[in-house]
Amino acid sequence: MGSISSLSRAVSALLTSQSALNTTAHNITNANTRGYVRQQVIMSDSRYLTIGTSRNSGMQVGLGTDVQVIRQVRDQFLDSAFREENSRLGFYGSKSSAIEEVENILGEIEGESFSKILNNLWESMSELVKSPEGLETRGTFIQNATIFIEKSNLIMGQLQDYQKNLNNEVMNNVKRINEIGNEIQSLNEIIAKNEVHGAKANDYRDQRNLLIDELSTMVDISYREDVNNNLIVSIENVPFVTVGNVNELDLTYAEDKSLLVDPYWPHLSDLSTDPPQYHKLYNFDVPTTTAANNDKGSLKGLLLARGSRTANYTDLNDAGEFTKDIKPSEIMTVQAQFDNLIHGIVTMINDTVAPPGSTDGPYGLNGEQGIEIFSRLYVDRSVAEDENNEYSLYSAGNLKMNEEVVLDYNKICLSREEGVDGDSSVVEELLAKWKAPFSNIDPTLNGELNYVDYYNSFVSNVGTMGSSINNQVSNQLLLTVQIDNQRSQLMGVSSDEELSNMMKYQHAYNAATRVVNVVDEMIERVVNQTGVVGR
């Protein structure tokens, strides 16, 4: 009976060493597998058998060794810290990409910066004042005005196109978030099934943790594991992955008459009302700041950078609305401020050479009056601007040159008196208004700037936004990488360490094998040779 017990203990050591060798080999095999966390065999003594008592203590015999658990070597606190900082990095990374694209759009357009275009327009007016009746100087002015309008429309068009690209990224993010939710739910079921008897489905857990890392980049998440090993995930404190269910996000229009979309929770919304009541993922009435700890997730960064619609100069009319609705969005801020400059220059020139509704304006060389330089695409001069009708606005993207003056320079109204060809007073008025204060880039700021100073301040503001966000990205990236390096040092597979473990477990396996061989020989001798004498 003692020999059989010894054999059982030796076999337990053999099996435990074999499990450790298999785990070590698994670690080495997956050393370069993305998201893999090294595994470790935790061994423990089997129960003890009491065979008698002595004066001081019980007499016990151990029954061998067991594998208590094959665990993942990871730190939940480092995981939590990494995912929080990674989420914040995703937020500022999205905004940084947006402002970088804006800088590219404003910086160089087909080799010529917009500041050069403004300067050319100014210089053509300066030359025009010397010879207001000259067809050559008039032609140069119209050519530079044409370039000004084309580039203005182009810049606004590129801003709108990029806004649409950001909108597509929003839709792709929401789609991927829903996919991750369903993948986590599937893994929950697999893990719960495989761990029902106390084993650890570590490779499936690696996949699930990798999905959580990815999800943390896009949205602010919280999570926990229930008693049945299901991972319960919430997004912005709203349950997302629950036991046996995923509350998927859907999309609705950001606001009326906008083609941009916002994510919302269908299960918390009431679509039967008129209008439908959408429970949106984000409440932007609450300012997004680091102090409020709500500056997290690339999806939120995309939505803020993109804005809810195309902005224009009318959005600078109300300081409160600008601060609340426009300023948080990099794209909408740039659209409103840039359009304000274009609207200011266009209406200043138009109102000087062709005052609306006036019969006492300047004359062209042909004696005509009221002929504007810049026109709108779909309405004529008689239609007044109405902020509720975007097609009525002298707004970038809605502008063109008046074909009358393009085809006939004589129709440019620059003379105060009919038949007086050399009158330069109208052009002098244009130059004076160009240098005069007209607006500020932010309605909450005091004072007004002229057109050149306005554009310089506008470009400087864009650069400041970019610099500020890039600094936040750099700091956040440094912090995230530091935490991730700590995770990697703990969770990553070290080939040298694993080879050392393999040698250790191989020696243990060999030692257990020798014990089995010795016990086997003992049993064989007892069975085959006992009682031979006397036969």
Coordinates of C-alpha atoms in Angstrom, one line a residue:
M1 CA 0.0 0.0 0.0
G2 CA 3.0 2.3 0.8
S3 CA 4.5 1.7 -2.6
I4 CA 1.3 2.5 -4.4
S5 CA 1.0 5.8 -2.4
S6 CA 4.6 6.7 -3.3
L7 CA 3.8 6.0 -7.0
S8 CA 0.7 8.2 -6.7
R9 CA 2.7 11.1 -5.3
A10 CA 5.4 10.7 -7.9
V11 CA 2.8 10.7 -10.7
S12 CA 1.2 13.9 -9.2
A13 CA 4.7 15.6 -9.5
L14 CA 5.0 14.3 -13.0
L15 CA 1.7 15.7 -14.1
T16 CA 2.3 19.0 -12.4
S17 CA 5.7 19.4 -14.0
Q18 CA 4.2 18.5 -17.4
S19 CA 1.6 21.2 -17.0
A20 CA 4.3 23.8 -16.1
L21 CA 6.3 22.7 -19.2
N22 CA 3.2 23.1 -21.4
T23 CA 2.5 26.5 -20.0
T24 CA 6.1 27.7 -20.5
A25 CA 6.1 26.4 -24.1
H26 CA 2.8 28.2 -24.6
N27 CA 4.3 31.5 -23.4
I28 CA 7.3 31.1 -25.7
T29 CA 5.1 30.4 -28.7
N30 CA 3.0 33.5 -28.1
A31 CA 5.9 35.8 -27.2
N32 CA 5.1 38.1 -30.2
T33 CA 1.3 37.6 -30.2
R34 CA -0.5 41.0 -29.8
G35 CA -2.3 41.2 -26.5
Y36 CA -0.9 38.0 -25.1
V37 CA -0.3 38.0 -21.3
R38 CA 2.2 35.5 -20.0
Q39 CA 0.8 32.7 -17.9
Q40 CA 2.1 31.2 -14.7
V41 CA 1.5 27.9 -13.0
I42 CA 0.7 28.1 -9.3
M43 CA 1.4 24.8 -7.5
S44 CA 0.2 23.8 -4.1
D45 CA 0.5 20.7 -1.8
S46 CA -2.2 18.1 -2.1
R47 CA -4.1 17.3 1.1
Y48 CA -2.4 15.5 3.9
L49 CA -3.4 12.1 5.3
T50 CA -3.2 11.5 9.0
I51 CA -1.7 8.1 9.8
G52 CA -1.3 8.4 13.5
T53 CA -0.5 10.7 16.4
S54 CA 2.6 11.5 18.4
R55 CA 3.0 13.3 21.7
N56 CA 3.2 16.8 20.1
S57 CA 1.5 16.6 16.8
G58 CA -0.4 14.4 14.3
M59 CA 1.6 12.2 12.0
Q60 CA 0.7 13.1 8.4
V61 CA 1.8 12.0 5.0
G62 CA 1.5 14.3 2.0
L63 CA -0.3 13.0 -1.1
G64 CA 1.7 14.9 -3.6
T65 CA 1.3 18.2 -5.4
D66 CA -1.4 19.8 -7.5
V67 CA -1.8 22.7 -10.0
Q68 CA -3.8 25.2 -8.1
V69 CA -4.3 27.6 -11.0
I70 CA -2.7 28.7 -14.3
R71 CA -3.0 32.5 -13.9
Q72 CA -2.4 35.5 -16.1
V73 CA 0.3 37.8 -14.8
R74 CA -1.3 41.1 -15.0
D75 CA -2.1 44.1 -12.8
Q76 CA -5.7 45.4 -12.7
F77 CA -4.6 48.8 -11.4
L78 CA -2.1 49.2 -14.3
D79 CA -4.9 48.1 -16.7
S80 CA -7.3 50.6 -15.3
A81 CA -4.7 53.4 -15.4
F82 CA -3.7 52.6 -19.0
R83 CA -7.2 52.5 -20.3
E84 CA -8.1 55.8 -18.6
E85 CA -5.1 57.6 -20.0
N86 CA -5.4 55.9 -23.4
S87 CA -9.0 57.2 -23.6
R88 CA -7.8 60.7 -22.9
L89 CA -5.1 60.3 -25.5
G90 CA -7.8 59.2 -28.1
F91 CA -9.8 62.4 -27.3
Y92 CA -6.9 64.8 -27.9
G93 CA -5.5 62.8 -30.7
S94 CA -8.8 63.3 -32.7
K95 CA -8.8 67.0 -32.0
S96 CA -5.1 67.3 -32.9
S97 CA -5.7 65.6 -36.3
A98 CA -8.5 67.9 -37.0
I99 CA -6.6 71.1 -36.3
E100 CA -3.6 69.8 -38.3
E101 CA -5.9 69.3 -41.3
V102 CA -7.3 72.9 -40.8
E103 CA -3.7 74.3 -40.8
N104 CA -3.0 72.4 -44.0
I105 CA -6.1 73.8 -45.7
L106 CA -5.3 77.4 -44.7
G107 CA -1.5 77.1 -45.1
E108 CA -1.0 76.4 -48.8
I109 CA -3.6 76.1 -51.5
E110 CA -2.1 75.0 -54.7
G111 CA 1.2 76.8 -53.8
E112 CA -0.3 80.2 -52.9
S113 CA -1.3 81.1 -49.3
F114 CA -4.5 83.0 -48.6
S115 CA -2.6 85.9 -47.1
K116 CA -0.8 86.4 -50.4
I117 CA -4.2 86.4 -52.1
L118 CA -5.5 89.1 -49.7
N119 CA -2.3 91.1 -50.3
N120 CA -2.7 90.9 -54.1
L121 CA -6.3 92.2 -53.8
W122 CA -5.1 95.1 -51.7
E123 CA -2.3 95.9 -54.2
S124 CA -4.7 95.8 -57.1
M125 CA -6.9 98.4 -55.4
S126 CA -3.9 100.5 -54.6
E127 CA -3.0 100.5 -58.3
L128 CA -6.6 101.2 -59.2
V129 CA -6.6 104.4 -57.2
K130 CA -3.8 105.7 -59.5
S131 CA -5.9 105.0 -62.6
P132 CA -9.5 104.3 -61.8
E133 CA -10.6 104.6 -65.4
G134 CA -7.9 102.4 -66.8
L135 CA -9.1 99.1 -68.2
E136 CA -5.8 97.4 -67.4
T137 CA -5.9 98.4 -63.7
R138 CA -9.6 97.5 -63.6
G139 CA -8.8 94.1 -65.2
T140 CA -6.1 93.4 -62.7
F141 CA -8.5 94.2 -59.9
I142 CA -11.2 91.8 -61.3
Q143 CA -8.6 89.1 -61.8
N144 CA -7.4 89.3 -58.2
A145 CA -11.0 89.5 -57.0
T146 CA -11.8 86.4 -58.9
I147 CA -8.9 84.5 -57.4
F148 CA -10.0 85.8 -54.0
I149 CA -13.5 84.4 -54.5
E150 CA -12.3 81.1 -55.9
K151 CA -9.9 80.5 -53.1
S152 CA -12.5 81.5 -50.5
N153 CA -15.0 79.0 -51.9
L154 CA -12.2 76.4 -52.1
I155 CA -11.2 76.8 -48.5
M156 CA -14.7 76.7 -47.3
G157 CA -15.4 73.7 -49.5
Q158 CA -12.4 71.8 -48.2
L159 CA -13.5 72.6 -44.6
Q160 CA -16.9 71.2 -45.3
D161 CA -15.4 68.1 -47.0
Y162 CA -13.2 67.5 -44.0
Q163 CA -16.2 67.9 -41.8
K164 CA -17.9 65.1 -43.9
N165 CA -14.8 63.0 -43.5
L166 CA -15.0 63.4 -39.7
N167 CA -18.7 62.5 -39.9
N168 CA -17.7 59.2 -41.7
E169 CA -15.2 58.5 -39.0
V170 CA -17.9 59.0 -36.4
M171 CA -20.1 56.4 -38.2
N172 CA -17.2 54.0 -38.4
N173 CA -16.4 54.5 -34.7
V174 CA -20.0 53.7 -33.7
K175 CA -20.0 50.6 -36.0
R176 CA -16.8 49.4 -34.4
I177 CA -18.0 50.1 -30.9
N178 CA -21.0 47.9 -31.5
E179 CA -18.8 45.2 -33.0
I180 CA -16.6 45.2 -30.0
G181 CA -19.6 44.9 -27.7
N182 CA -20.9 41.9 -29.5
E183 CA -17.4 40.3 -29.6
I184 CA -17.1 40.8 -25.8
Q185 CA -20.5 39.3 -25.3
S186 CA -19.5 36.2 -27.3
L187 CA -16.3 35.9 -25.4
N188 CA -18.2 36.2 -22.1
E189 CA -20.2 33.1 -23.1
I190 CA -17.1 31.2 -24.1
I191 CA -15.2 32.1 -20.9
A192 CA -18.1 31.3 -18.6
K193 CA -18.6 27.9 -20.3
N194 CA -14.9 27.0 -20.1
E195 CA -14.4 28.2 -16.5
V196 CA -17.5 26.6 -15.0
H197 CA -15.3 24.0 -13.2
G198 CA -12.7 26.5 -12.0
A199 CA -10.3 26.4 -14.9
K200 CA -9.0 29.6 -16.5
A201 CA -9.7 30.4 -20.2
N202 CA -6.7 32.7 -20.3
D203 CA -6.3 33.0 -24.1
Y204 CA -10.0 34.1 -24.4
R205 CA -9.4 36.5 -21.6
D206 CA -6.5 38.0 -23.5
Q207 CA -8.8 38.6 -26.5
R208 CA -11.4 40.2 -24.3
N209 CA -8.8 42.5 -22.6
L210 CA -7.5 43.5 -26.0
L211 CA -11.0 44.5 -27.0
I212 CA -11.4 46.5 -23.8
D213 CA -8.1 48.3 -24.6
E214 CA -9.4 49.2 -28.1
L215 CA -12.8 50.3 -26.7
S216 CA -11.1 52.6 -24.2
T217 CA -9.5 54.5 -27.0
M218 CA -12.8 55.4 -28.5
V219 CA -15.1 56.0 -25.5
D220 CA -14.9 56.5 -21.7
I221 CA -15.7 53.1 -20.2
S222 CA -16.1 51.4 -16.9
Y223 CA -16.2 47.6 -16.4
R224 CA -16.3 44.8 -13.8
E225 CA -16.4 41.0 -13.8
D226 CA -19.3 39.3 -12.2
V227 CA -19.3 36.0 -10.2
N228 CA -19.9 34.1 -13.4
N229 CA -16.9 35.6 -15.1
N230 CA -19.0 37.9 -17.4
L231 CA -17.4 41.2 -18.1
I232 CA -20.0 44.0 -17.6
V233 CA -19.1 47.1 -19.6
S234 CA -20.6 50.6 -19.4
I235 CA -20.0 53.6 -21.7
E236 CA -20.5 57.1 -20.2
N237 CA -22.1 55.3 -17.2
V238 CA -24.7 53.7 -19.4
P239 CA -24.7 49.8 -19.5
F240 CA -23.3 48.6 -22.8
V241 CA -22.5 44.9 -22.4
T242 CA -24.6 43.2 -19.8
V243 CA -25.2 39.5 -19.1
G244 CA -26.5 38.0 -22.3
N245 CA -27.1 41.4 -24.0
V246 CA -25.5 44.3 -25.8
N247 CA -27.2 47.7 -25.9
E248 CA -26.0 48.9 -29.2
L249 CA -25.6 52.6 -30.3
D250 CA -27.4 54.0 -33.2
L251 CA -27.2 57.3 -35.2
T252 CA -29.5 60.3 -35.6
Y253 CA -29.0 63.7 -37.2
A254 CA -27.0 66.1 -35.0
E255 CA -29.6 68.8 -35.5
D256 CA -32.4 69.9 -37.9
K257 CA -31.3 70.5 -41.5
S258 CA -27.9 69.0 -40.8
L259 CA -26.5 65.9 -42.6
L260 CA -24.1 65.2 -39.7
V261 CA -24.9 62.5 -37.2
D262 CA -24.7 61.9 -33.5
P263 CA -24.8 58.6 -31.6
Y264 CA -27.7 57.8 -29.3
W265 CA -29.0 55.0 -27.1
P266 CA -32.1 53.4 -28.7
H267 CA -33.0 51.5 -25.6
L268 CA -33.2 54.8 -23.6
S269 CA -34.9 56.9 -26.3
D270 CA -38.6 57.4 -27.1
L271 CA -39.0 57.5 -30.8
S272 CA -42.8 57.3 -30.7
T273 CA -43.2 61.0 -29.7
D274 CA -43.3 64.0 -32.0
P275 CA -40.6 65.0 -32.2
P276 CA -38.8 61.8 -31.1
Q277 CA -36.9 62.0 -27.8
Y278 CA -33.3 60.9 -28.4
H279 CA -31.1 59.9 -25.5
K280 CA -27.8 61.0 -27.0
L281 CA -24.4 59.5 -26.0
Y282 CA -23.0 62.9 -25.0
N283 CA -24.4 65.9 -23.4
F284 CA -22.4 68.8 -24.7
D285 CA -24.1 71.3 -22.5
V286 CA -21.5 70.3 -19.9
P287 CA -18.1 71.7 -20.9
T288 CA -15.4 69.1 -21.7
T289 CA -12.4 69.7 -19.6
T290 CA -9.6 67.7 -17.8
A291 CA -10.8 69.1 -14.5
A292 CA -14.3 67.6 -15.1
N293 CA -12.6 64.3 -16.1
N294 CA -14.8 64.1 -19.2
D295 CA -12.2 64.6 -21.9
K296 CA -12.1 61.0 -22.9
G297 CA -12.5 59.0 -26.1
S298 CA -11.7 59.6 -29.7
L299 CA -15.4 59.5 -30.6
K300 CA -16.1 62.5 -28.4
G301 CA -13.0 64.3 -29.8
L302 CA -14.3 63.7 -33.3
L303 CA -17.8 64.9 -32.5
L304 CA -16.5 68.1 -30.9
A305 CA -13.9 68.8 -33.6
R306 CA -16.5 68.2 -36.3
G307 CA -19.3 70.2 -34.8
S308 CA -23.0 69.7 -35.5
R309 CA -23.3 71.7 -38.8
T310 CA -21.5 74.1 -41.2
A311 CA -21.0 77.4 -39.4
N312 CA -20.9 80.9 -41.1
Y313 CA -20.4 84.5 -40.1
T314 CA -23.8 84.8 -38.5
D315 CA -22.6 82.6 -35.7
L316 CA -20.4 85.4 -34.4
N317 CA -23.4 87.7 -33.9
D318 CA -24.3 86.3 -30.4
A319 CA -21.3 86.0 -28.0
G320 CA -23.2 83.6 -25.8
E321 CA -24.2 81.2 -28.6
F322 CA -20.7 81.4 -30.1
T323 CA -19.1 80.4 -26.7
K324 CA -21.6 77.6 -26.1
D325 CA -22.2 76.1 -29.6
I326 CA -19.3 77.1 -31.9
K327 CA -16.1 77.6 -29.9
P328 CA -15.9 74.0 -28.6
S329 CA -15.6 72.8 -32.2
E330 CA -12.4 73.5 -34.1
I331 CA -14.0 73.1 -37.5
M332 CA -17.0 75.3 -36.8
T333 CA -14.9 78.0 -35.1
V334 CA -12.6 78.2 -38.2
Q335 CA -15.6 78.2 -40.5
A336 CA -17.4 81.0 -38.7
Q337 CA -14.2 83.1 -38.3
F338 CA -13.0 82.6 -41.9
D339 CA -16.5 83.3 -43.3
N340 CA -16.7 86.5 -41.3
L341 CA -13.6 87.8 -43.0
I342 CA -14.9 86.9 -46.5
H343 CA -18.4 88.3 -45.8
G344 CA -16.8 91.5 -44.4
I345 CA -14.6 92.1 -47.5
V346 CA -17.3 91.1 -50.0
T347 CA -20.0 93.3 -48.5
M348 CA -17.7 96.2 -47.9
I349 CA -16.7 96.3 -51.6
N350 CA -20.2 95.7 -52.9
D351 CA -21.8 98.2 -50.6
T352 CA -19.2 100.8 -51.6
V353 CA -19.5 100.5 -55.4
A354 CA -23.2 99.5 -55.4
P355 CA -25.1 100.5 -52.2
P356 CA -28.2 98.2 -51.9
G357 CA -31.5 100.0 -52.6
S358 CA -29.8 103.3 -53.4
T359 CA -30.1 105.3 -56.6
D360 CA -27.3 107.6 -55.7
G361 CA -24.4 105.2 -55.9
P362 CA -21.2 105.5 -58.0
Y363 CA -21.3 105.2 -61.8
G364 CA -19.5 102.9 -64.2
L365 CA -17.7 104.3 -67.3
N366 CA -20.8 103.4 -69.3
G367 CA -23.0 105.5 -66.9
E368 CA -24.7 102.5 -65.1
Q369 CA -25.2 102.2 -61.4
G370 CA -25.9 99.5 -58.8
I371 CA -23.7 96.8 -60.3
E372 CA -22.1 94.7 -57.6
I373 CA -18.7 93.1 -57.9
F374 CA -19.6 89.9 -56.0
S375 CA -22.8 87.9 -56.4
R376 CA -24.5 85.0 -54.7
L377 CA -25.0 81.8 -56.5
Y378 CA -28.7 81.5 -56.4
V379 CA -30.2 85.0 -55.7
D380 CA -29.8 88.4 -57.2
R381 CA -28.9 91.8 -55.6
S382 CA -32.5 92.6 -54.7
V383 CA -32.8 89.8 -52.2
A384 CA -31.7 90.8 -48.6
E385 CA -29.6 88.6 -46.5
D386 CA -31.5 86.4 -44.1
E387 CA -29.6 84.2 -41.6
N388 CA -32.4 81.6 -41.8
N389 CA -31.8 81.3 -45.6
E390 CA -28.2 80.2 -46.2
Y391 CA -28.6 80.8 -50.0
S392 CA -29.2 84.5 -49.3
L393 CA -25.9 85.1 -47.5
Y394 CA -22.8 86.6 -48.9
S395 CA -21.0 83.6 -47.5
A396 CA -17.9 81.6 -48.6
G397 CA -19.1 78.8 -50.8
N398 CA -22.1 80.8 -51.9
L399 CA -20.2 83.4 -53.9
K400 CA -19.3 84.1 -57.5
M401 CA -18.1 87.0 -59.5
N402 CA -20.8 89.2 -61.2
E403 CA -20.6 88.2 -64.8
E404 CA -21.4 91.7 -65.9
V405 CA -18.2 93.2 -64.6
V406 CA -16.1 90.2 -65.6
L407 CA -17.3 90.6 -69.2
D408 CA -17.2 94.4 -69.2
Y409 CA -14.8 96.3 -67.0
N410 CA -16.6 99.6 -67.9
K411 CA -19.4 98.5 -65.7
I412 CA -17.4 98.7 -62.5
C413 CA -18.9 101.6 -60.6
L414 CA -16.0 103.8 -59.4
S415 CA -17.1 107.3 -60.3
R416 CA -19.0 109.6 -57.9
E417 CA -20.4 111.6 -60.9
E418 CA -21.6 110.3 -64.2
G419 CA -19.2 110.9 -67.0
V420 CA -16.2 111.7 -64.7
D421 CA -13.7 109.0 -65.5
G422 CA -10.7 110.0 -63.4
D423 CA -12.6 110.1 -60.0
S424 CA -10.5 108.1 -57.5
S425 CA -12.6 108.9 -54.4
V426 CA -14.5 105.6 -54.5
V427 CA -11.3 103.5 -54.6
E428 CA -9.9 105.7 -51.8
E429 CA -12.9 104.9 -49.8
L430 CA -12.3 101.2 -50.4
L431 CA -8.8 101.5 -49.2
A432 CA -9.8 103.5 -46.2
K433 CA -12.4 100.8 -45.2
W434 CA -9.8 98.1 -45.8
K435 CA -7.7 99.6 -43.1
A436 CA -10.6 100.5 -40.8
P437 CA -11.6 98.1 -37.9
F438 CA -14.5 95.9 -38.9
S439 CA -14.8 92.9 -36.5
N440 CA -13.0 90.6 -34.1
I441 CA -12.4 86.9 -34.4
D442 CA -14.2 86.3 -31.1
P443 CA -17.3 88.3 -30.2
T444 CA -16.4 88.0 -26.5
L445 CA -13.2 90.0 -27.1
N446 CA -13.1 93.8 -26.9
G447 CA -12.1 95.9 -29.9
E448 CA -12.2 95.4 -33.6
L449 CA -9.6 94.6 -36.2
N450 CA -9.1 95.6 -39.8
Y451 CA -9.1 92.9 -42.5
V452 CA -5.3 92.2 -42.5
D453 CA -5.0 92.2 -38.7
Y454 CA -8.2 90.1 -38.5
Y455 CA -6.7 87.4 -40.8
N456 CA -3.4 87.4 -38.9
S457 CA -5.2 87.1 -35.6
F458 CA -7.3 84.3 -37.1
V459 CA -4.3 82.3 -38.3
S460 CA -2.5 82.9 -35.0
N461 CA -5.6 81.6 -33.2
V462 CA -5.6 78.5 -35.3
G463 CA -1.9 78.0 -34.5
T464 CA -2.5 78.5 -30.8
M465 CA -5.2 75.9 -30.8
G466 CA -3.0 73.5 -32.6
S467 CA 0.0 74.1 -30.3
S468 CA -2.2 73.7 -27.2
I469 CA -3.7 70.5 -28.3
N470 CA -0.4 69.1 -29.6
N471 CA 1.1 69.8 -26.1
Q472 CA -1.7 67.9 -24.5
V473 CA -1.2 65.0 -27.0
S474 CA 2.5 64.9 -26.3
N475 CA 2.0 64.9 -22.5
Q476 CA -0.7 62.3 -22.7
L477 CA 1.3 60.1 -25.1
L478 CA 4.3 60.2 -22.7
L479 CA 2.1 59.2 -19.7
T480 CA 0.3 56.5 -21.7
V481 CA 3.5 55.0 -23.0
Q482 CA 5.0 54.9 -19.5
I483 CA 2.1 53.0 -18.1
D484 CA 2.0 50.7 -21.0
N485 CA 5.7 50.0 -20.6
Q486 CA 5.1 49.1 -16.9
R487 CA 2.3 46.7 -18.1
S488 CA 4.6 45.2 -20.7
Q489 CA 7.3 44.6 -18.2
L490 CA 4.8 42.7 -16.0
M491 CA 2.7 41.0 -18.6
G492 CA 5.2 40.5 -21.5
V493 CA 6.9 37.2 -22.2
S494 CA 10.7 37.2 -21.5
S495 CA 12.3 34.5 -23.5
D496 CA 15.3 34.2 -21.1
E497 CA 13.0 33.8 -18.1
E498 CA 10.8 31.3 -19.9
L499 CA 13.8 29.2 -21.0
S500 CA 15.1 29.2 -17.4
N501 CA 11.7 28.1 -16.2
M502 CA 11.7 25.3 -18.9
M503 CA 15.0 24.0 -17.6
K504 CA 13.7 24.1 -14.0
Y505 CA 10.5 22.3 -14.8
Q506 CA 12.3 19.8 -17.0
H507 CA 14.6 18.9 -14.1
A508 CA 11.5 18.5 -11.9
Y509 CA 9.9 16.3 -14.5
N510 CA 13.0 14.1 -14.8
A511 CA 13.2 13.8 -11.0
A512 CA 9.5 12.7 -10.8
T513 CA 10.2 10.2 -13.6
R514 CA 13.1 8.7 -11.6
V515 CA 10.8 8.3 -8.6
V516 CA 8.2 6.6 -10.7
N517 CA 10.9 4.2 -12.1
V518 CA 12.3 3.4 -8.6
V519 CA 8.8 2.7 -7.3
D520 CA 8.0 0.6 -10.3
E521 CA 11.2 -1.5 -9.8
M522 CA 10.3 -2.0 -6.2
I523 CA 6.8 -3.2 -7.0
E524 CA 8.1 -5.4 -9.7
R525 CA 10.6 -7.0 -7.3
V526 CA 8.0 -7.5 -4.6
V527 CA 5.5 -9.1 -7.1
N528 CA 8.0 -11.3 -8.9
Q529 CA 10.4 -12.4 -6.2
T530 CA 8.5 -12.5 -2.9
G531 CA 7.9 -16.2 -1.9
V532 CA 10.2 -17.8 -4.5
V533 CA 12.1 -19.7 -1.8
G534 CA 10.5 -23.1 -0.9
R535 CA 8.6 -23.5 -4.1

